[in-house]
Short mmCIF file of C-alpha atoms in Angstrom, two decimals:
data_model
loop_
_atom_site.label_atom_id
_atom_site.label_comp_id
_atom_site.label_asym_id
_atom_site.label_seq_id
_atom_site.Cartn_x
_atom_site.Cartn_y
_atom_site.Cartn_z
CA GLU A 1 -23.97 -118.78 -131.43
CA ARG A 2 -21.04 -120.01 -129.52
CA ASP A 3 -18.98 -117.34 -130.52
CA ARG A 4 -21.59 -114.71 -128.99
CA GLU A 5 -22.34 -116.63 -125.80
CA LEU A 6 -18.01 -116.83 -125.41
CA ILE A 7 -18.27 -113.03 -125.75
CA LYS A 8 -20.89 -112.69 -123.46
CA LYS A 9 -18.12 -114.32 -120.82
CA LEU A 10 -15.17 -112.43 -121.84
CA PRO A 11 -13.95 -109.84 -118.68
CA LYS A 12 -15.11 -106.51 -119.04
CA LEU A 13 -12.86 -103.83 -117.84
CA ALA A 14 -14.69 -100.84 -115.40
CA GLU A 15 -13.36 -97.43 -114.50
CA THR A 16 -12.84 -97.48 -110.39
CA GLU A 17 -12.21 -94.15 -109.03
CA LEU A 18 -10.39 -93.45 -105.68
CA LYS A 19 -10.50 -89.05 -104.75
CA LEU A 20 -8.60 -88.61 -101.53
CA LYS A 21 -10.47 -87.78 -98.14
CA THR A 22 -9.19 -86.00 -95.53
CA LEU A 23 -8.78 -87.58 -92.02
CA CYS A 24 -8.17 -85.64 -88.93
CA VAL A 25 -7.59 -85.65 -85.13
CA VAL A 26 -7.49 -82.55 -83.45
CA VAL A 27 -5.82 -82.47 -79.93
CA TYR A 28 -6.12 -79.63 -77.25
CA LEU A 29 -3.54 -79.27 -74.66
CA THR A 30 -2.93 -76.14 -72.36
CA ASN A 31 0.14 -74.29 -71.97
CA GLU A 32 0.72 -75.23 -68.36
CA LEU A 33 1.04 -79.28 -69.39
CA ILE A 34 3.04 -78.36 -72.28
CA GLU A 35 5.64 -76.04 -70.47
CA ASP A 36 5.44 -78.65 -67.12
CA ASN A 37 6.29 -82.04 -69.06
CA GLY A 38 7.69 -81.05 -72.64
CA MET A 39 8.89 -84.08 -74.57
CA ALA A 40 7.12 -86.55 -72.64
CA LEU A 41 4.34 -84.84 -73.74
CA GLU A 42 4.83 -84.80 -77.17
CA GLN A 43 6.02 -88.38 -77.46
CA TRP A 44 2.81 -89.48 -75.34
CA VAL A 45 0.53 -87.30 -77.84
CA ASN A 46 2.11 -88.58 -81.29
CA ARG A 47 1.68 -91.99 -79.87
CA LYS A 48 -1.70 -91.63 -78.89
CA VAL A 49 -2.93 -89.79 -82.37
CA GLN A 50 -0.77 -92.69 -84.71
CA GLU A 51 -3.58 -95.49 -82.90
CA GLU A 52 -6.41 -93.22 -83.19
CA ILE A 53 -5.39 -92.84 -87.05
CA SER A 54 -4.56 -96.60 -87.34
CA PHE A 55 -7.71 -97.32 -85.35
CA MET A 56 -9.76 -94.96 -88.41
CA VAL A 57 -8.34 -96.32 -91.04
CA GLY A 58 -8.50 -99.74 -90.24
CA HIS A 59 -12.47 -99.41 -89.24
CA GLY A 60 -12.59 -97.18 -92.67
CA ILE A 61 -11.26 -100.47 -94.59
CA MET A 62 -13.84 -102.82 -92.65
CA ASN A 63 -16.65 -100.68 -92.37
CA GLY A 64 -16.84 -97.83 -94.18
CA VAL A 65 -19.54 -96.76 -95.80
CA GLY A 66 -18.42 -94.82 -99.10
CA GLY A 67 -19.22 -91.54 -100.38
CA GLY A 68 -17.34 -88.69 -98.09
CA THR A 69 -15.16 -92.09 -96.35
CA MET A 70 -13.66 -95.10 -97.81
CA LEU A 71 -15.71 -97.40 -98.84
CA GLY A 72 -15.34 -100.76 -96.47
CA ILE A 73 -15.13 -104.55 -97.09
CA THR A 74 -18.76 -105.19 -95.75
CA LYS A 75 -20.13 -102.21 -97.04
CA SER A 76 -19.23 -103.38 -100.77
CA PRO A 77 -21.24 -105.00 -103.56
CA ALA A 78 -18.64 -107.24 -103.67
CA LEU A 79 -19.03 -108.78 -101.00
CA ILE A 80 -20.88 -112.13 -101.22
CA SER A 81 -23.30 -113.09 -98.03
CA VAL A 82 -22.92 -116.97 -97.25
CA ALA A 83 -26.51 -118.41 -95.40
CA LYS A 84 -26.31 -120.03 -92.16
CA ASP A 85 -27.18 -124.10 -92.29
CA ALA A 86 -30.50 -125.64 -92.17
CA SER A 87 -31.16 -125.43 -88.33
CA GLN A 88 -28.60 -123.44 -87.24
CA THR A 89 -28.70 -122.27 -83.80
CA ALA A 90 -28.43 -118.99 -83.34
CA ASP A 91 -25.01 -116.91 -82.71
CA THR A 92 -23.20 -119.98 -83.31
CA ILE A 93 -20.45 -120.93 -85.94
CA THR A 94 -20.59 -124.49 -87.48
CA ALA A 95 -17.97 -126.20 -89.71
CA GLY A 96 -20.09 -125.97 -92.41
CA ASN A 97 -20.16 -122.36 -92.46
CA ILE A 98 -16.38 -122.47 -92.88
CA ILE A 99 -16.85 -124.85 -96.04
CA ASN A 100 -19.56 -122.98 -97.54
CA MET A 101 -17.68 -119.60 -97.37
CA TRP A 102 -14.40 -121.69 -98.48
CA ALA A 103 -16.48 -122.86 -101.74
CA ARG A 104 -17.41 -119.13 -102.65
CA ARG A 105 -13.75 -117.65 -102.78
CA LEU A 106 -12.38 -116.10 -105.64
CA ALA A 107 -10.84 -118.94 -107.93
CA ASN A 108 -7.50 -119.22 -109.68
CA THR A 109 -6.04 -116.48 -106.94
CA PRO A 110 -2.85 -116.83 -104.53
CA LYS A 111 -2.80 -117.89 -101.79
CA GLU A 112 -0.97 -114.87 -100.50
CA GLY A 113 -3.43 -111.67 -99.25
CA TRP A 114 -6.50 -114.51 -98.31
CA VAL A 115 -7.08 -113.84 -94.39
CA TRP A 116 -10.04 -114.77 -92.34
CA ILE A 117 -11.26 -111.88 -90.19
CA MET A 118 -13.33 -112.17 -87.56
CA HIS A 119 -14.59 -110.81 -84.04
CA GLN A 120 -13.14 -112.07 -80.95
CA SER A 121 -16.53 -113.07 -79.39
CA ALA A 122 -16.20 -115.64 -82.05
CA GLU A 123 -13.37 -116.94 -81.19
CA ALA A 124 -14.87 -119.42 -78.41
CA ASP A 125 -17.00 -120.88 -80.77
CA LEU A 126 -14.49 -122.08 -83.65
CA GLN A 127 -12.77 -123.93 -80.31
CA ARG A 128 -15.90 -125.73 -79.85
CA MET A 129 -16.13 -126.74 -83.25
CA PHE A 130 -16.46 -130.18 -84.81
CA ILE A 131 -17.12 -131.89 -88.17
CA ALA A 132 -19.41 -134.54 -87.80
CA THR A 133 -18.61 -138.17 -89.18
CA GLY A 134 -22.25 -139.84 -90.28
CA SER A 135 -24.13 -140.62 -86.92
CA ALA A 136 -21.04 -139.70 -85.04
CA VAL A 137 -19.96 -136.26 -83.34
CA GLY A 138 -16.73 -136.34 -84.72
CA GLY A 139 -13.69 -134.65 -82.86
CA LEU A 140 -12.85 -131.05 -82.68
CA VAL A 141 -11.04 -129.74 -85.61
CA PHE A 142 -9.94 -126.24 -84.57
CA MET A 143 -7.95 -127.15 -81.13
CA PRO A 144 -4.91 -128.83 -81.58
CA PRO A 145 -4.85 -132.65 -80.09
CA THR A 146 -3.83 -132.06 -76.48
CA GLY A 147 -7.17 -129.76 -76.60
CA ILE A 148 -7.10 -126.07 -74.35
CA SER A 149 -3.56 -127.37 -72.64
CA GLN A 150 -1.92 -125.98 -75.56
CA LEU A 151 -2.77 -122.45 -77.58
CA PRO A 152 -5.78 -122.96 -80.49
CA TYR A 153 -4.69 -122.81 -84.11
CA SER A 154 -4.53 -119.20 -85.38
CA THR A 155 -5.45 -120.42 -88.99
CA LEU A 156 -8.62 -122.17 -90.80
CA GLN A 157 -8.11 -123.74 -93.88
CA GLY A 158 -4.29 -122.82 -94.01
CA LEU A 159 -4.85 -118.99 -94.09
CA PRO A 160 -4.32 -116.92 -91.54
CA LEU A 161 -6.82 -115.90 -88.65
CA ILE A 162 -6.94 -112.35 -87.33
CA THR A 163 -9.28 -111.27 -84.45
CA SER A 164 -10.36 -107.42 -85.52
CA GLU A 165 -12.58 -105.11 -83.26
CA PHE A 166 -13.82 -103.76 -86.64
CA ALA A 167 -15.95 -107.12 -86.73
CA PRO A 168 -19.54 -107.26 -85.80
CA ALA A 169 -20.35 -109.53 -82.35
CA LEU A 170 -21.17 -113.23 -83.00
CA GLY A 171 -23.94 -114.01 -84.26
CA ASP A 172 -23.93 -110.47 -86.53
CA ALA A 173 -23.42 -110.45 -90.30
CA ASN A 174 -20.01 -110.72 -91.20
CA ASP A 175 -18.52 -111.36 -87.83
CA ILE A 176 -16.09 -114.05 -89.79
CA ILE A 177 -14.98 -112.82 -93.08
CA LEU A 178 -12.69 -114.88 -95.94
CA ALA A 179 -10.84 -111.78 -97.16
CA ASN A 180 -8.43 -111.22 -100.52
CA MET A 181 -6.51 -107.94 -99.01
CA LYS A 182 -4.68 -107.74 -102.22
CA GLU A 183 -8.60 -107.19 -104.15
CA TYR A 184 -9.02 -103.69 -101.85
CA VAL A 185 -6.87 -100.97 -103.11
CA ALA A 186 -6.14 -98.10 -101.34
CA ILE A 187 -4.12 -94.58 -101.62
CA THR A 188 -2.58 -92.14 -99.72
CA LYS A 189 -0.71 -88.89 -100.17
CA GLY A 190 2.13 -86.88 -97.67
CA GLY A 191 1.79 -88.87 -94.82
CA VAL A 192 0.49 -87.85 -91.47
CA VAL A 193 0.67 -84.02 -91.50
CA GLN A 194 0.72 -81.47 -88.12
CA SER A 195 -0.06 -78.24 -87.55
CA GLN A 196 -1.09 -75.86 -84.62
CA SER A 197 -2.99 -72.55 -83.28
CA THR A 198 -2.73 -70.77 -80.58
CA ASP A 199 -5.79 -68.88 -81.66
CA VAL A 200 -8.51 -71.95 -81.68
CA GLU A 201 -8.72 -71.81 -78.03
CA PHE A 202 -7.24 -68.77 -76.89
CA LEU A 203 -9.65 -67.79 -74.06
CA THR A 204 -9.17 -71.03 -72.60
CA ASP A 205 -5.16 -70.94 -72.94
CA GLN A 206 -5.07 -73.73 -74.92
CA LEU A 207 -2.89 -75.00 -78.00
CA ALA A 208 -4.76 -76.69 -80.83
CA ILE A 209 -2.66 -79.17 -82.34
CA LYS A 210 -4.19 -80.99 -85.63
CA PHE A 211 -2.91 -83.67 -87.50
CA THR A 212 -4.24 -85.08 -90.94
CA MET A 213 -3.37 -87.23 -93.65
CA ARG A 214 -5.21 -87.84 -97.16
CA LEU A 215 -5.99 -91.13 -98.37
CA ASP A 216 -9.04 -93.29 -99.61
CA GLY A 217 -9.65 -97.15 -100.46
CA ARG A 218 -12.23 -99.60 -101.84
CA PRO A 219 -12.49 -103.13 -103.00
CA TYR A 220 -11.04 -103.37 -106.77
CA ASP A 221 -14.52 -105.39 -107.61
CA GLU A 222 -18.23 -103.52 -107.81
CA ALA A 223 -19.99 -107.11 -107.87
CA PRO A 224 -19.16 -110.67 -107.55
CA VAL A 225 -17.83 -112.74 -110.18
CA THR A 226 -19.64 -115.04 -112.26
CA PRO A 227 -17.92 -118.49 -112.79
CA PHE A 228 -16.91 -119.29 -116.75
CA VAL A 229 -18.01 -122.71 -116.27
CA ALA A 230 -21.06 -123.56 -113.21
CA GLY A 231 -21.13 -127.19 -112.61
CA ALA A 232 -23.89 -128.26 -110.89
CA THR A 233 -22.05 -128.17 -107.48
CA THR A 234 -20.83 -124.95 -108.67
CA PRO A 235 -21.65 -121.81 -106.36
CA PRO A 236 -23.54 -119.50 -108.76
CA THR A 237 -21.09 -116.13 -107.95
CA GLN A 238 -17.55 -116.17 -106.21
CA SER A 239 -15.54 -112.88 -104.59
CA ALA A 240 -12.22 -111.87 -102.91
CA PHE A 241 -14.94 -111.07 -100.00
CA ILE A 242 -17.07 -113.47 -98.43
CA GLY A 243 -18.85 -113.01 -95.11
CA LEU A 244 -21.18 -114.99 -92.87
CA ALA A 245 -24.93 -114.51 -92.70
CA GLU A 246 -26.65 -113.16 -89.21
CA ARG A 247 -27.21 -116.28 -87.13
CA ALA A 248 -30.43 -114.85 -85.05
#
């Protein structure tokens, strides 16, 4: 009987399928612009296209819905949503939230790869964050000892804290996420490919320049992981991706 129970807890393999999708950016330029600006225009277009591609890839990693696009962290079935504190005020982040999220991280994984990701609107709440000690209010835990005369810390629990425009605004679900980015797998092929046509907008005397990139990505895990031993104070599941639930 004991052996049967042990077998149930052994790791099981699952197949993860990635299929290359095509990301595309199209730029239209008139012949006059090309003739009058030449190299400077080419450099500006290339820079802006790279910025747009980086934005779309970042958005896909964070919020992609799968199917014809990347599967993002916030849409992954492996994401754990940590509930707000009892009686927590709407649109706030507390030290209790951070501690509870930290407790749900996937155990026995190296520190490398783990980061906190949050929307910039949530940063002010971290600067006001404190841990109560008994009946005392306690001190600020995110700001340096000299307060706002110095830069605020850029880590939580010793891990890098990154502000991202792809995270939801303060108070919405997943406005702060603890993520192990080494548990996100991505593939690409051939880099960015550029092609152009004078036929697409022939009547308006415009050159169409198309930039394409083939890629895909998704978290490795299909679901949160159940620890081998679950004690009385052990969370029921763990994951490489932990988000904070909505605080409305």
